[in-house]
Amino acid sequence: MMSDEQQSLPSHVQIDEQPLQRQQLFHPRANTVAKVSIIGGLLAVALAFFLWGVYTRSPYYTGATVTVDQPVPFSHKHHVGELGIDCRMCHTSVEQSASAGMPATQTCMTCHSQIWANSPVLAPVHESFRSGVPIAWNRVYELPGYVYFNHSIHVQKGIGCVSCHGQIDEMPLTAKAVPLTMQWCLNCHRAPEKYIRPRDEVFNTRWVAQDQLTQGRKLVDDYHIVAGGRLTNCSICHR
Amino acid sequence: MLNVRLRAYKRPHRGAVVGGFWVIFALAVLVGCGPNMQRQPRYQPYDASQFFPDGTSSRPLEADTVSRENLHTDTLRYTGKINGKLADTFPLPVTRDLLTRGHERYGIYCAPCHGPLGDGNGVIVQRGFSQPPSFHTDTLRNAPAGLFFDVITNGYGLMYPYAARVQPDDRWAIAAYIRALQLSQHATLHDVPPDQQPKLQEAQP
């Protein structure tokens, strides 16, 4: 019986003839390795989250401060900052509609039928006016499809153009001035009194508050902006 | 004799089952990641379109389309004319609010060329655009208010039409404000209310 069993064992198995001893599988150093890998693993996960946060907030990802190529190098600095033309001269629907409105080529031609009429820089404008094909501007502020933004309500409730569009009157080429992340939107939706201004000053790119918080609280009241978290309700922006 | 050794079924290790489940679950969830929700199959204003031959998603109105609220039967209010002749009356009551609105709209759309005073010396003119006539001439002082409405609507000379940019009631507001501008530049002492006249005379050097 005994001999039968021994014969059936594979050749590499050896029966230890020594008395049974407790043998350590791991060297004592393994304790340190284990601790380091647990802590290091957690740190690596934390670092990954941190780096992801840095990346998604960086201009590389959000596009903030990065100018967008356009068919005509239109300068807000020249038209707004130097000539003092009001925003609504071109963005005519900003007070009534969700979209601020892009100017028709006819709007450009109101002045450029005479001014800089032969400049090659403006060739696409004149070509568009002749052919009737709109100029294909590239979007600078692009929101995801699940965000329903409306310009008119912001303008009516005293949020100035520059609050979101930055010092547009100083931009030779147009860039997004803000990251446009949800966190950025919430900064104001959580505390509108920090950003709100009198309706008369909405289109004034040079307006500076004397005492923003005091005036802001009053304006939030005057303009019936509902406090108590309703501005941060999901369905305010996501419908 | 069949020379096949049948291997007995071995239950997999419990950890492997749980681990495998999580891997499959994670893969199933990751399938949902993508820009589908960010770019939904609907047009946002001014989006390009591959469907329409002109490449734009904004559609021009069919000719002679009239929406219910735009049935403009009030010819004075929407053309500035009565029986085909430019009218010298306003279809809206000329109130302080209308003048304030006109002042604001004038500043946006007119002042760049006509200047804040209406003398035709706006910043665009200083940059080389042909100078428009001043509002402070006898011809324009005696012109009917409907003329200003008509010129804003249809343009005049080198001035392009502003019908697409300035709504009809705003055109009347601007016309009223131009009247106020004309008065302000052509006023005599007798136009000042009697109780205010001494104040003016005191201010005179």
mmCIF file of C-alpha atoms in Angstrom, chain B residues 66-198:
data_model
loop_
_atom_site.group_PDB
_atom_site.id
_atom_site.type_symbol
_atom_site.label_atom_id
_atom_site.label_comp_id
_atom_site.label_asym_id
_atom_site.label_seq_id
_atom_site.Cartn_x
_atom_site.Cartn_y
_atom_site.Cartn_z
ATOM 1 C CA VAL B 66 -46.076 86.591 -42.119
ATOM 2 C CA SER B 67 -46.205 85.336 -38.574
ATOM 3 C CA ARG B 68 -49.307 86.061 -36.535
ATOM 4 C CA GLU B 69 -47.644 88.633 -34.302
ATOM 5 C CA ASN B 70 -45.999 90.332 -37.263
ATOM 6 C CA LEU B 71 -49.147 91.110 -39.196
ATOM 7 C CA HIS B 72 -48.229 94.747 -39.640
ATOM 8 C CA THR B 73 -51.558 96.346 -40.440
ATOM 9 C CA ASP B 74 -50.616 99.629 -38.751
ATOM 10 C CA THR B 75 -48.862 101.208 -41.748
ATOM 11 C CA LEU B 76 -47.772 104.302 -39.830
ATOM 12 C CA ARG B 77 -46.061 102.232 -37.159
ATOM 13 C CA TYR B 78 -44.307 99.909 -39.588
ATOM 14 C CA THR B 79 -43.605 102.115 -42.614
ATOM 15 C CA GLY B 80 -43.658 105.652 -41.226
ATOM 16 C CA LYS B 81 -46.154 106.613 -43.895
ATOM 17 C CA ILE B 82 -49.815 107.560 -44.071
ATOM 18 C CA ASN B 83 -51.415 107.014 -47.482
ATOM 19 C CA GLY B 84 -47.978 106.600 -49.008
ATOM 20 C CA LYS B 85 -46.690 109.925 -47.668
ATOM 21 C CA LEU B 86 -44.110 110.247 -44.884
ATOM 22 C CA ALA B 87 -46.004 111.133 -41.737
ATOM 23 C CA ASP B 88 -45.060 113.774 -39.207
ATOM 24 C CA THR B 89 -46.776 112.074 -36.288
ATOM 25 C CA PHE B 90 -45.634 109.347 -33.956
ATOM 26 C CA PRO B 91 -47.615 106.102 -33.681
ATOM 27 C CA LEU B 92 -46.430 105.753 -30.060
ATOM 28 C CA PRO B 93 -46.905 108.244 -27.243
ATOM 29 C CA VAL B 94 -43.667 110.203 -26.923
ATOM 30 C CA THR B 95 -42.848 109.737 -23.258
ATOM 31 C CA ARG B 96 -39.716 110.147 -21.214
ATOM 32 C CA ASP B 97 -39.249 106.341 -21.373
ATOM 33 C CA LEU B 98 -39.396 106.401 -25.168
ATOM 34 C CA LEU B 99 -36.824 109.196 -25.278
ATOM 35 C CA THR B 100 -34.543 107.349 -22.861
ATOM 36 C CA ARG B 101 -34.829 104.250 -25.016
ATOM 37 C CA GLY B 102 -34.163 106.339 -28.111
ATOM 38 C CA HIS B 103 -31.121 107.914 -26.476
ATOM 39 C CA GLU B 104 -29.713 104.470 -25.710
ATOM 40 C CA ARG B 105 -30.443 103.067 -29.191
ATOM 41 C CA TYR B 106 -29.085 106.210 -30.849
ATOM 42 C CA GLY B 107 -25.851 105.717 -28.931
ATOM 43 C CA ILE B 108 -25.556 102.119 -30.114
ATOM 44 C CA TYR B 109 -26.526 102.355 -33.771
ATOM 45 C CA CYS B 110 -26.336 105.989 -34.886
ATOM 46 C CA ALA B 111 -23.676 107.813 -32.889
ATOM 47 C CA PRO B 112 -20.705 105.974 -34.485
ATOM 48 C CA CYS B 113 -21.360 107.935 -37.704
ATOM 49 C CA HIS B 114 -23.797 110.742 -36.828
ATOM 50 C CA GLY B 115 -21.959 111.621 -33.621
ATOM 51 C CA PRO B 116 -23.452 111.959 -30.162
ATOM 52 C CA LEU B 117 -24.697 115.449 -31.057
ATOM 53 C CA GLY B 118 -26.089 114.494 -34.452
ATOM 54 C CA ASP B 119 -23.709 116.825 -36.272
ATOM 55 C CA GLY B 120 -22.479 114.035 -38.538
ATOM 56 C CA ASN B 121 -19.007 113.878 -37.030
ATOM 57 C CA GLY B 122 -18.938 110.446 -35.428
ATOM 58 C CA VAL B 123 -15.844 108.350 -34.862
ATOM 59 C CA ILE B 124 -16.364 106.365 -38.087
ATOM 60 C CA VAL B 125 -16.506 109.627 -40.048
ATOM 61 C CA GLN B 126 -13.252 110.685 -38.381
ATOM 62 C CA ARG B 127 -11.806 107.417 -39.671
ATOM 63 C CA GLY B 128 -12.703 108.240 -43.248
ATOM 64 C CA PHE B 129 -16.345 107.440 -43.881
ATOM 65 C CA SER B 130 -18.270 110.061 -45.884
ATOM 66 C CA GLN B 131 -19.837 112.606 -43.584
ATOM 67 C CA PRO B 132 -23.615 112.276 -43.217
ATOM 68 C CA PRO B 133 -25.674 115.486 -43.130
ATOM 69 C CA SER B 134 -26.077 117.159 -39.767
ATOM 70 C CA PHE B 135 -29.530 116.906 -38.150
ATOM 71 C CA HIS B 136 -29.288 120.598 -37.303
ATOM 72 C CA THR B 137 -30.200 122.053 -40.677
ATOM 73 C CA ASP B 138 -33.494 123.671 -41.624
ATOM 74 C CA THR B 139 -34.170 120.867 -44.107
ATOM 75 C CA LEU B 140 -33.970 118.140 -41.487
ATOM 76 C CA ARG B 141 -35.574 120.216 -38.732
ATOM 77 C CA ASN B 142 -38.610 120.611 -40.979
ATOM 78 C CA ALA B 143 -38.538 117.033 -42.247
ATOM 79 C CA PRO B 144 -41.391 114.777 -41.098
ATOM 80 C CA ALA B 145 -40.593 112.302 -38.287
ATOM 81 C CA GLY B 146 -41.504 109.499 -40.664
ATOM 82 C CA LEU B 147 -38.405 110.359 -42.720
ATOM 83 C CA PHE B 148 -36.103 109.262 -39.888
ATOM 84 C CA PHE B 149 -38.100 106.062 -39.509
ATOM 85 C CA ASP B 150 -37.930 105.444 -43.248
ATOM 86 C CA VAL B 151 -34.190 106.090 -43.507
ATOM 87 C CA ILE B 152 -33.420 103.777 -40.576
ATOM 88 C CA THR B 153 -35.595 101.103 -42.196
ATOM 89 C CA ASN B 154 -34.401 101.362 -45.778
ATOM 90 C CA GLY B 155 -31.120 103.216 -45.627
ATOM 91 C CA TYR B 156 -30.283 106.363 -47.563
ATOM 92 C CA GLY B 157 -27.381 107.168 -49.811
ATOM 93 C CA LEU B 158 -24.314 105.475 -48.332
ATOM 94 C CA MET B 159 -26.185 104.498 -45.172
ATOM 95 C CA TYR B 160 -27.150 100.836 -45.135
ATOM 96 C CA PRO B 161 -30.623 99.761 -43.981
ATOM 97 C CA TYR B 162 -30.902 99.100 -40.244
ATOM 98 C CA ALA B 163 -34.195 97.229 -40.408
ATOM 99 C CA ALA B 164 -32.556 93.967 -39.375
ATOM 100 C CA ARG B 165 -30.813 95.554 -36.407
ATOM 101 C CA VAL B 166 -33.304 98.073 -35.035
ATOM 102 C CA GLN B 167 -36.869 96.965 -34.343
ATOM 103 C CA PRO B 168 -39.713 99.246 -35.558
ATOM 104 C CA ASP B 169 -40.636 100.662 -32.157
ATOM 105 C CA ASP B 170 -36.970 101.391 -31.481
ATOM 106 C CA ARG B 171 -36.798 103.278 -34.781
ATOM 107 C CA TRP B 172 -39.573 105.542 -33.547
ATOM 108 C CA ALA B 173 -37.735 105.946 -30.250
ATOM 109 C CA ILE B 174 -34.640 107.032 -32.180
ATOM 110 C CA ALA B 175 -36.709 109.394 -34.352
ATOM 111 C CA ALA B 176 -38.122 110.973 -31.191
ATOM 112 C CA TYR B 177 -34.646 111.304 -29.726
ATOM 113 C CA ILE B 178 -33.392 112.968 -32.919
ATOM 114 C CA ARG B 179 -36.209 115.490 -32.486
ATOM 115 C CA ALA B 180 -34.978 116.109 -28.944
ATOM 116 C CA LEU B 181 -31.417 116.507 -30.227
ATOM 117 C CA GLN B 182 -32.574 119.014 -32.821
ATOM 118 C CA LEU B 183 -34.416 120.987 -30.162
ATOM 119 C CA SER B 184 -31.406 120.920 -27.851
ATOM 120 C CA GLN B 185 -29.176 122.475 -30.536
ATOM 121 C CA HIS B 186 -31.739 125.020 -31.703
ATOM 122 C CA ALA B 187 -33.298 126.235 -28.485
ATOM 123 C CA THR B 188 -33.778 129.835 -27.428
ATOM 124 C CA LEU B 189 -34.207 131.264 -23.987
ATOM 125 C CA HIS B 190 -37.974 131.246 -24.524
ATOM 126 C CA ASP B 191 -37.982 127.442 -24.814
ATOM 127 C CA VAL B 192 -36.780 127.224 -21.214
ATOM 128 C CA PRO B 193 -39.566 127.160 -18.607
ATOM 129 C CA PRO B 194 -39.968 130.678 -17.134
ATOM 130 C CA ASP B 195 -39.054 129.618 -13.610
ATOM 131 C CA GLN B 196 -35.744 128.188 -14.866
ATOM 132 C CA GLN B 197 -34.785 131.180 -17.013
ATOM 133 C CA PRO B 198 -33.144 133.276 -14.280
#
